[in-house]
Short mmCIF file of C-alpha atoms and ligand atoms in Angstrom, two decimals:
data_model
loop_
_atom_site.label_atom_id
_atom_site.label_comp_id
_atom_site.label_asym_id
_atom_site.label_seq_id
_atom_site.Cartn_x
_atom_site.Cartn_y
_atom_site.Cartn_z
CA MET A 1 133.89 -112.83 36.14
CA THR A 2 136.91 -110.66 36.10
CA ASN A 3 138.29 -107.77 34.21
CA SER A 4 141.00 -110.04 32.89
CA THR A 5 138.54 -112.10 30.86
CA PRO A 6 140.05 -112.23 27.39
CA MET A 7 138.45 -110.09 24.76
CA SER A 8 136.81 -112.24 22.19
CA ALA A 9 133.42 -111.07 21.05
CA ILE A 10 132.64 -108.57 18.33
CA CYS A 11 130.52 -105.64 19.45
CA PRO A 12 127.08 -105.84 17.77
CA SER A 13 126.79 -102.03 17.90
CA CYS A 14 130.12 -100.88 16.44
CA GLY A 15 131.75 -104.04 15.11
CA CYS A 16 135.03 -103.68 16.98
CA GLY A 17 136.69 -106.44 18.98
CA GLN A 18 137.32 -104.47 22.18
CA VAL A 19 134.69 -106.25 24.28
CA ARG A 20 135.44 -107.21 27.88
CA VAL A 21 133.16 -109.46 29.93
CA PHE A 22 132.73 -107.81 33.33
CA TYR A 23 129.72 -109.36 35.05
CA GLU A 24 128.09 -112.76 35.17
CA ALA A 25 124.74 -113.93 36.56
CA PHE A 26 123.92 -117.57 36.15
CA SER A 27 120.53 -119.29 35.99
CA ALA A 28 118.49 -116.16 35.38
CA PRO A 29 114.86 -116.77 34.39
CA VAL A 30 114.72 -116.42 30.59
CA ASN A 31 111.55 -114.39 30.85
CA SER A 32 110.41 -112.15 33.67
CA VAL A 33 107.12 -110.77 32.38
CA LEU A 34 105.41 -113.96 31.32
CA LEU A 35 102.22 -114.75 33.23
CA LEU A 36 102.67 -118.10 34.97
CA SER A 37 99.46 -119.64 36.25
CA ASN A 38 100.79 -122.18 38.73
CA ARG A 39 103.62 -122.47 41.20
CA GLU A 40 105.14 -125.63 39.70
CA GLN A 41 105.41 -123.95 36.31
CA ALA A 42 107.09 -120.97 37.97
CA LEU A 43 109.54 -123.07 40.00
CA SER A 44 110.65 -125.08 36.98
CA PHE A 45 110.88 -122.02 34.74
CA PRO A 46 113.77 -122.23 32.23
CA THR A 47 116.89 -120.23 32.96
CA GLY A 48 119.84 -118.91 31.01
CA ASP A 49 123.16 -117.27 31.75
CA ILE A 50 124.06 -113.62 31.59
CA ARG A 51 127.63 -112.60 30.76
CA LEU A 52 127.72 -108.85 30.28
CA GLY A 53 130.35 -107.53 27.89
CA PHE A 54 131.46 -103.90 27.72
CA CYS A 55 132.67 -102.43 24.44
CA GLU A 56 135.55 -100.08 25.16
CA THR A 57 135.11 -98.37 21.81
CA CYS A 58 131.43 -97.40 21.86
CA GLY A 59 130.35 -98.09 25.46
CA PHE A 60 127.69 -100.60 24.46
CA ILE A 61 126.95 -103.31 27.05
CA TYR A 62 125.33 -106.62 26.11
CA ASN A 63 124.81 -110.19 27.18
CA THR A 64 127.49 -112.09 25.26
CA ALA A 65 125.77 -115.39 26.23
CA PHE A 66 122.30 -114.37 24.99
CA ASP A 67 120.28 -116.99 23.14
CA ARG A 68 117.26 -115.45 21.49
CA ARG A 69 115.52 -118.80 21.10
CA LEU A 70 115.07 -119.00 24.87
CA VAL A 71 112.89 -115.89 25.08
CA GLU A 72 109.17 -115.94 24.39
CA TYR A 73 107.52 -112.67 23.59
CA SER A 74 103.79 -113.10 23.17
CA VAL A 75 100.37 -112.10 24.46
CA ARG A 76 101.28 -113.98 27.65
CA CYS A 77 103.65 -111.10 28.43
CA GLU A 78 102.42 -108.53 30.91
CA GLU A 79 104.86 -105.67 30.88
CA THR A 80 102.72 -102.54 31.10
CA GLN A 81 103.26 -99.89 33.78
CA GLY A 82 100.11 -98.15 32.65
CA PHE A 83 98.22 -98.91 35.84
CA SER A 84 100.35 -96.43 37.79
CA PRO A 85 99.00 -92.84 37.88
CA PHE A 86 102.59 -91.57 38.23
CA PHE A 87 103.64 -93.45 35.09
CA ARG A 88 100.56 -92.35 33.15
CA ALA A 89 101.13 -88.69 34.01
CA TRP A 90 104.77 -88.90 32.87
CA HIS A 91 103.79 -90.76 29.71
CA GLU A 92 101.28 -88.08 28.80
CA ARG A 93 103.83 -85.30 29.42
CA LEU A 94 106.28 -87.08 27.13
CA ALA A 95 103.64 -87.50 24.40
CA ARG A 96 102.70 -83.80 24.63
CA ARG A 97 106.33 -82.74 24.47
CA LEU A 98 106.97 -84.79 21.32
CA ILE A 99 103.72 -83.57 19.71
CA ASP A 100 104.72 -79.95 20.31
CA ARG A 101 108.36 -80.31 19.40
CA TYR A 102 107.76 -82.14 16.13
CA SER A 103 104.38 -80.61 15.25
CA LEU A 104 102.67 -83.97 15.30
CA ARG A 105 99.15 -83.01 14.33
CA GLY A 106 97.25 -84.79 11.60
CA LYS A 107 100.37 -86.86 10.92
CA ASN A 108 101.10 -90.53 10.49
CA ILE A 109 103.07 -92.16 13.30
CA VAL A 110 104.70 -95.58 13.42
CA GLU A 111 105.61 -97.24 16.70
CA ILE A 112 107.90 -100.25 16.73
CA GLY A 113 107.27 -102.46 19.75
CA CYS A 114 104.13 -100.64 20.89
CA GLY A 115 103.28 -103.15 23.65
CA LYS A 116 99.62 -102.76 24.51
CA GLY A 117 99.56 -99.56 22.44
CA GLU A 118 99.25 -97.01 25.25
CA PHE A 119 101.87 -94.54 24.04
CA LEU A 120 100.80 -94.64 20.41
CA ALA A 121 97.22 -94.05 21.56
CA LEU A 122 98.39 -90.96 23.50
CA LEU A 123 100.26 -89.56 20.49
CA CYS A 124 97.33 -90.23 18.17
CA ASP A 125 94.55 -89.06 20.50
CA LEU A 126 96.28 -85.92 21.78
CA GLY A 127 97.53 -84.83 18.33
CA GLU A 128 94.72 -86.27 16.21
CA ASN A 129 97.25 -88.36 14.37
CA SER A 130 96.90 -91.75 12.75
CA GLY A 131 99.17 -94.59 13.72
CA ILE A 132 100.55 -97.99 12.91
CA GLY A 133 101.79 -100.05 15.83
CA PHE A 134 103.86 -103.22 15.68
CA ASP A 135 103.99 -105.67 18.56
CA PRO A 136 103.56 -109.45 18.82
CA ALA A 137 102.22 -108.99 22.38
CA TYR A 138 99.47 -106.57 21.35
CA ILE A 139 96.03 -107.32 22.82
CA PRO A 140 93.14 -105.57 20.97
CA GLU A 141 90.81 -105.48 24.00
CA ARG A 142 93.22 -103.11 25.77
CA THR A 143 92.66 -100.28 23.28
CA SER A 144 89.71 -97.89 23.59
CA PRO A 145 87.37 -97.72 20.56
CA GLU A 146 88.38 -94.08 20.01
CA SER A 147 92.09 -94.89 19.85
CA ALA A 148 91.45 -98.04 17.82
CA SER A 149 89.75 -95.96 15.15
CA ARG A 150 92.99 -94.00 14.63
CA ILE A 151 95.48 -96.83 14.84
CA HIS A 152 96.19 -99.94 12.83
CA PHE A 153 97.87 -102.54 15.03
CA ILE A 154 99.99 -105.29 13.56
CA ALA A 155 100.58 -108.11 16.04
CA ASP A 156 104.00 -108.95 14.67
CA LEU A 157 107.64 -107.92 14.87
CA TYR A 158 108.74 -104.96 12.78
CA SER A 159 110.99 -106.23 10.02
CA GLU A 160 112.35 -105.57 6.52
CA ARG A 161 108.92 -106.49 5.15
CA ASN A 162 107.36 -103.49 6.83
CA ASN A 163 109.98 -100.92 6.18
CA THR A 164 108.34 -99.43 3.12
CA ILE A 165 105.59 -97.99 5.35
CA SER A 166 106.02 -94.24 5.32
CA SER A 167 105.58 -92.16 8.44
CA ASP A 168 106.06 -88.62 9.66
CA PHE A 169 107.38 -89.77 13.01
CA LEU A 170 108.73 -93.08 14.21
CA CYS A 171 109.00 -94.10 17.83
CA CYS A 172 110.32 -97.13 19.59
CA LYS A 173 110.17 -97.37 23.36
CA MET A 174 111.53 -100.11 25.59
CA THR A 175 112.23 -102.40 22.65
CA LEU A 176 115.83 -101.92 21.49
CA GLU A 177 117.10 -103.48 24.72
CA HIS A 178 115.46 -106.73 23.58
CA ILE A 179 117.29 -106.73 20.26
CA ALA A 180 120.70 -108.37 20.01
CA ASP A 181 121.71 -107.24 16.52
CA THR A 182 121.58 -103.58 17.39
CA ALA A 183 123.51 -102.18 14.42
CA SER A 184 121.56 -104.18 11.85
CA PHE A 185 118.26 -103.21 13.47
CA ILE A 186 119.03 -99.49 13.53
CA GLY A 187 120.44 -99.85 10.01
CA MET A 188 117.09 -101.32 8.93
CA VAL A 189 115.21 -98.42 10.51
CA ARG A 190 117.56 -95.96 8.80
CA SER A 191 117.07 -97.61 5.41
CA SER A 192 113.29 -97.47 5.86
CA LEU A 193 113.69 -93.69 6.01
CA ARG A 194 115.84 -93.35 2.90
CA ASP A 195 113.08 -91.36 1.17
CA SER A 196 111.88 -89.59 4.33
CA PRO A 197 114.58 -87.07 5.28
CA ASP A 198 112.16 -85.15 7.50
CA THR A 199 110.97 -88.05 9.62
CA TYR A 200 112.18 -87.79 13.20
CA VAL A 201 112.70 -90.86 15.32
CA PHE A 202 112.41 -91.20 19.08
CA PHE A 203 113.88 -94.16 20.95
CA GLN A 204 113.70 -94.90 24.67
CA VAL A 205 115.58 -97.65 26.52
CA PRO A 206 116.54 -98.32 30.15
CA ASP A 207 119.54 -96.18 31.11
CA VAL A 208 122.46 -98.44 31.96
CA LEU A 209 124.42 -95.62 33.58
CA ARG A 210 121.95 -95.55 36.46
CA VAL A 211 121.96 -99.36 36.70
CA LEU A 212 125.75 -99.29 37.05
CA GLU A 213 125.72 -96.35 39.49
CA GLU A 214 123.15 -97.97 41.77
CA GLN A 215 124.50 -101.51 41.28
CA ALA A 216 120.90 -102.30 40.43
CA PHE A 217 121.30 -106.03 39.85
CA TRP A 218 117.50 -106.34 39.66
CA ASP A 219 117.63 -104.36 36.41
CA ILE A 220 119.77 -106.88 34.56
CA TYR A 221 117.61 -109.63 33.18
CA TYR A 222 117.68 -112.17 30.46
CA GLU A 223 115.26 -110.58 27.97
CA HIS A 224 117.36 -107.44 28.06
CA CYS A 225 120.28 -108.48 25.93
CA SER A 226 121.35 -104.88 25.12
CA TYR A 227 122.13 -102.03 27.53
CA PHE A 228 122.63 -98.39 26.59
CA SER A 229 123.66 -95.06 27.99
CA VAL A 230 122.74 -91.89 26.11
CA GLY A 231 126.29 -91.88 24.73
CA SER A 232 126.32 -95.43 23.41
CA LEU A 233 122.85 -94.89 21.98
CA ALA A 234 123.98 -91.76 20.17
CA ARG A 235 127.11 -93.48 18.83
CA LEU A 236 124.98 -96.32 17.43
CA PHE A 237 122.61 -93.92 15.69
CA ARG A 238 125.37 -91.78 14.23
CA ARG A 239 127.12 -94.82 12.86
CA ALA A 240 123.85 -95.88 11.18
CA GLY A 241 123.56 -92.52 9.43
CA PHE A 242 121.32 -90.54 11.74
CA ASP A 243 121.90 -86.99 12.88
CA VAL A 244 121.34 -86.88 16.62
CA VAL A 245 119.06 -83.98 17.57
CA ASP A 246 118.84 -84.60 21.30
CA VAL A 247 119.52 -87.15 24.00
CA GLY A 248 118.04 -87.22 27.48
CA ARG A 249 117.53 -89.08 30.71
CA GLU A 250 113.93 -89.45 31.81
CA TYR A 251 111.87 -90.85 34.67
CA ASN A 252 114.39 -90.20 37.44
CA ASN A 253 117.24 -91.24 35.16
CA GLN A 254 115.71 -94.66 34.55
CA TYR A 255 115.39 -94.15 30.80
CA ALA A 256 117.80 -92.98 28.14
CA THR A 257 116.18 -91.29 25.17
CA ILE A 258 117.33 -90.16 21.76
CA GLU A 259 115.76 -87.99 19.10
CA ALA A 260 117.32 -88.21 15.67
CA ARG A 261 116.67 -87.77 11.97
CA PRO A 262 118.12 -89.23 8.80
CA GLY A 263 121.41 -87.56 7.95
CA ASN A 264 124.98 -88.63 7.65
CA GLY A 265 125.82 -88.85 11.35
CA THR A 266 128.26 -86.00 11.28
CA ARG A 267 126.35 -83.42 13.32
CA THR A 268 128.35 -82.08 16.25
CA THR A 269 128.23 -84.38 19.24
CA LEU A 270 126.26 -83.25 22.28
CA ALA A 271 127.97 -82.83 25.65
CA ALA A 272 125.76 -85.50 27.26
CA GLU A 273 127.08 -88.12 24.85
CA ASP A 274 130.53 -87.93 26.36
CA ASP A 275 130.16 -90.78 28.87
CA LEU A 276 132.66 -93.42 27.77
CA GLU A 277 135.05 -92.76 30.63
CA ALA A 278 132.28 -92.77 33.25
CA LEU A 279 130.97 -96.07 31.88
CA ASN A 280 134.43 -97.59 31.92
CA THR A 281 134.95 -96.65 35.58
CA LEU A 282 131.52 -97.90 36.70
CA VAL A 283 131.89 -101.17 34.81
CA GLN A 284 135.13 -101.89 36.66
CA SER A 285 133.55 -101.68 40.11
CA PHE A 286 130.20 -103.27 39.23
CA ALA A 287 131.35 -106.90 39.38
CA THR A 288 132.81 -106.58 42.87
CA ARG A 289 130.04 -104.41 44.31
CA VAL A 290 127.01 -106.36 43.11
CA PRO A 291 127.74 -109.59 45.03
CA ARG A 292 128.09 -107.44 48.17
CA ARG A 293 124.73 -105.80 47.56
CA ILE A 294 123.08 -109.17 46.97
CA ALA A 295 124.58 -110.48 50.23
CA GLU A 296 123.33 -107.39 52.12
CA TRP A 297 119.78 -107.76 50.87
CA LYS A 298 119.79 -111.48 51.50
CA LYS A 299 120.90 -110.94 55.09
CA ARG A 300 118.29 -108.26 55.61
CA LEU A 301 115.44 -110.47 54.38
CA GLU A 302 116.66 -113.38 56.47
CA GLN A 303 116.70 -111.15 59.55
CA TYR A 304 113.11 -110.07 58.94
CA ARG A 305 112.08 -113.68 58.48
CA ASP A 306 113.89 -114.80 61.64
CA LYS A 307 112.16 -112.07 63.65
CA GLY A 308 108.80 -113.30 62.36
CA LEU A 309 108.18 -110.15 60.30
CA LYS A 310 106.07 -110.47 57.17
CA THR A 311 107.78 -109.00 54.11
CA VAL A 312 106.20 -108.39 50.72
CA VAL A 313 107.81 -107.11 47.53
CA TRP A 314 105.86 -104.46 45.64
CA GLY A 315 106.25 -104.81 41.87
CA ALA A 316 105.83 -108.14 40.08
CA GLY A 317 107.54 -107.10 36.86
CA SER A 318 111.08 -107.83 35.76
CA LYS A 319 112.69 -105.97 38.65
CA GLY A 320 110.80 -108.01 41.24
CA VAL A 321 111.41 -111.31 39.47
CA THR A 322 115.13 -110.61 39.17
CA PHE A 323 115.46 -109.27 42.72
CA LEU A 324 113.94 -112.41 44.22
CA SER A 325 115.68 -114.86 41.90
CA SER A 326 119.06 -113.22 42.60
CA LEU A 327 118.65 -113.33 46.39
CA LYS A 328 117.53 -116.95 46.53
CA VAL A 329 116.13 -116.48 50.04
CA ARG A 330 113.72 -119.27 50.88
CA ASP A 331 110.49 -118.45 52.70
CA ALA A 332 111.42 -114.81 53.34
CA VAL A 333 108.80 -113.33 51.04
CA GLU A 334 105.37 -114.92 50.88
CA TYR A 335 103.74 -112.53 48.43
CA VAL A 336 104.52 -110.02 45.72
CA VAL A 337 102.04 -107.18 45.23
CA ASP A 338 101.16 -105.51 41.96
CA ILE A 339 98.55 -102.95 40.98
CA ASN A 340 98.22 -104.53 37.53
CA PRO A 341 95.09 -106.69 38.00
CA HIS A 342 96.15 -109.01 35.17
CA MET A 343 99.07 -110.24 37.27
CA SER A 344 97.35 -111.29 40.46
CA GLY A 345 96.92 -115.02 40.95
CA HIS A 346 100.05 -115.67 38.90
CA PHE A 347 103.50 -116.68 40.14
CA MET A 348 107.01 -115.24 39.96
CA ALA A 349 109.39 -117.07 37.61
CA THR A 350 111.88 -119.41 39.34
CA THR A 351 110.95 -118.46 42.93
CA GLY A 352 107.25 -119.35 42.64
CA VAL A 353 106.13 -116.49 44.90
CA GLU A 354 102.45 -115.67 44.41
CA ILE A 355 101.33 -112.29 43.07
CA ILE A 356 98.42 -110.59 44.83
CA ARG A 357 96.48 -107.33 44.49
CA PRO A 358 97.03 -104.50 46.99
CA LEU A 359 93.59 -105.13 48.49
CA ALA A 360 94.72 -108.57 49.68
CA LEU A 361 97.25 -106.86 51.99
CA ARG A 362 94.41 -105.70 54.19
CA GLU A 363 94.09 -109.25 55.41
CA TYR A 364 97.75 -110.25 55.19
CA ARG A 365 99.02 -107.15 57.04
CA PRO A 366 102.68 -107.03 56.05
CA ASP A 367 105.32 -105.54 58.40
CA ILE A 368 107.75 -104.63 55.63
CA VAL A 369 107.11 -103.56 52.04
CA ILE A 370 110.05 -103.51 49.63
CA VAL A 371 109.36 -101.16 46.73
CA MET A 372 111.12 -102.35 43.59
CA ASN A 373 110.90 -99.06 41.72
CA PRO A 374 111.50 -96.02 43.98
CA VAL A 375 109.53 -93.72 41.65
CA TYR A 376 106.34 -95.41 42.86
CA ARG A 377 107.13 -95.07 46.55
CA GLU A 378 104.75 -92.20 47.33
CA GLU A 379 101.99 -93.79 45.31
CA ILE A 380 102.47 -97.03 47.24
CA VAL A 381 102.57 -95.38 50.67
CA ALA A 382 99.29 -93.64 49.82
CA GLU A 383 97.72 -96.89 48.66
CA LEU A 384 98.82 -98.65 51.86
CA ALA A 385 97.37 -95.82 53.96
CA SER A 386 94.07 -96.09 52.11
CA LEU A 387 94.01 -99.76 53.14
CA GLY A 388 94.60 -98.74 56.74
CA LEU A 389 98.16 -100.10 56.71
CA THR A 390 101.38 -98.48 57.89
CA PRO A 391 104.14 -101.04 57.35
CA GLU A 392 107.79 -100.02 57.08
CA VAL A 393 108.33 -99.11 53.42
CA ILE A 394 111.81 -99.44 52.00
CA SER A 395 112.92 -99.14 48.40
CA THR A 396 115.72 -100.71 46.43
CA ARG A 397 117.43 -97.35 46.40
CA ASP A 398 117.72 -97.32 50.20
CA ARG A 399 121.11 -98.53 51.29
CA VAL A 400 121.11 -101.53 53.55
CA ALA A 401 122.29 -100.50 56.99
ZN1 ZN B 1 131.07 -101.17 20.35
#
């Protein structure tokens, strides 16, 4: 776990050998969005190791110890954020922006990794487009009849077999970070567009620059084998033969986005892509700062517990699972809360903490609420107030005193 770790691996994004392992997290749950119906199953949940490598040439960061066979991605996965009004409003703004910018009206749209299909439904409903969505975790009952009439869902991974499907626009959100062979995947997407020079693509992934800046250890989890900044994303796309039209950081810098079209990758680079030096600096301090942050949080939770204060974590998704499994604090958190009703009654991988609905807090009456994603803080405070509760609300962005 040092900067002196010998370089060995070959970067899956650019193919060079300048990869340095800079951070390790052992025994991470191999899946953090799988619904687990009993505590025993959660406590004995399989784990794997994370050894993050940084490519000095292209800035790509990935788990050099990733074993794809350990990760299940199926209808048992519950990853949607669509129950949050804040998220839904942002999602709709993004869909409208893309519809306007690329004149997506009466067009055919493909989404790779469409999850439960919410974004594709927005693009198709708002622009009267038709769509094809690929996702092995797709659940038909989650799509409204109106959207379903416009969209053909394929409950499978997007692969070479599907890449003759023509589209006017191709999007892929929160999927590329699950793919280990990044260059071959983007190469496959590029080759699917060989006869479609006017098809724009939009990709969105978690932004690793923010994760490094905030030492957000809860954002590094096993299913995410690949980590991008806007710069490393742009370099990957250019190398695959795309012209990069735009890059951006969305949702309070939590997401990195790219808009590109088939070309030869030679278009002038954008100022925002120039982040290799910043990444290099942040990577160097990450390994020493994260253990300190984990120790601070652990101490804080232990203090609450020792004072007899009841602490709950708000957010049962990957952030919450990773936060709790990293801290390994026994008996400090009795419940995790989530507004997604499909999650309640299930248990957090490896720690076995039970997930409950917000309404259950009325009886439990927590003293402290730890908000995993700060963008939902206001929404959560309002929800607590509507339940007649005024606990101390802290978020992962708040520094530990
Ligand atoms: Zn590289």
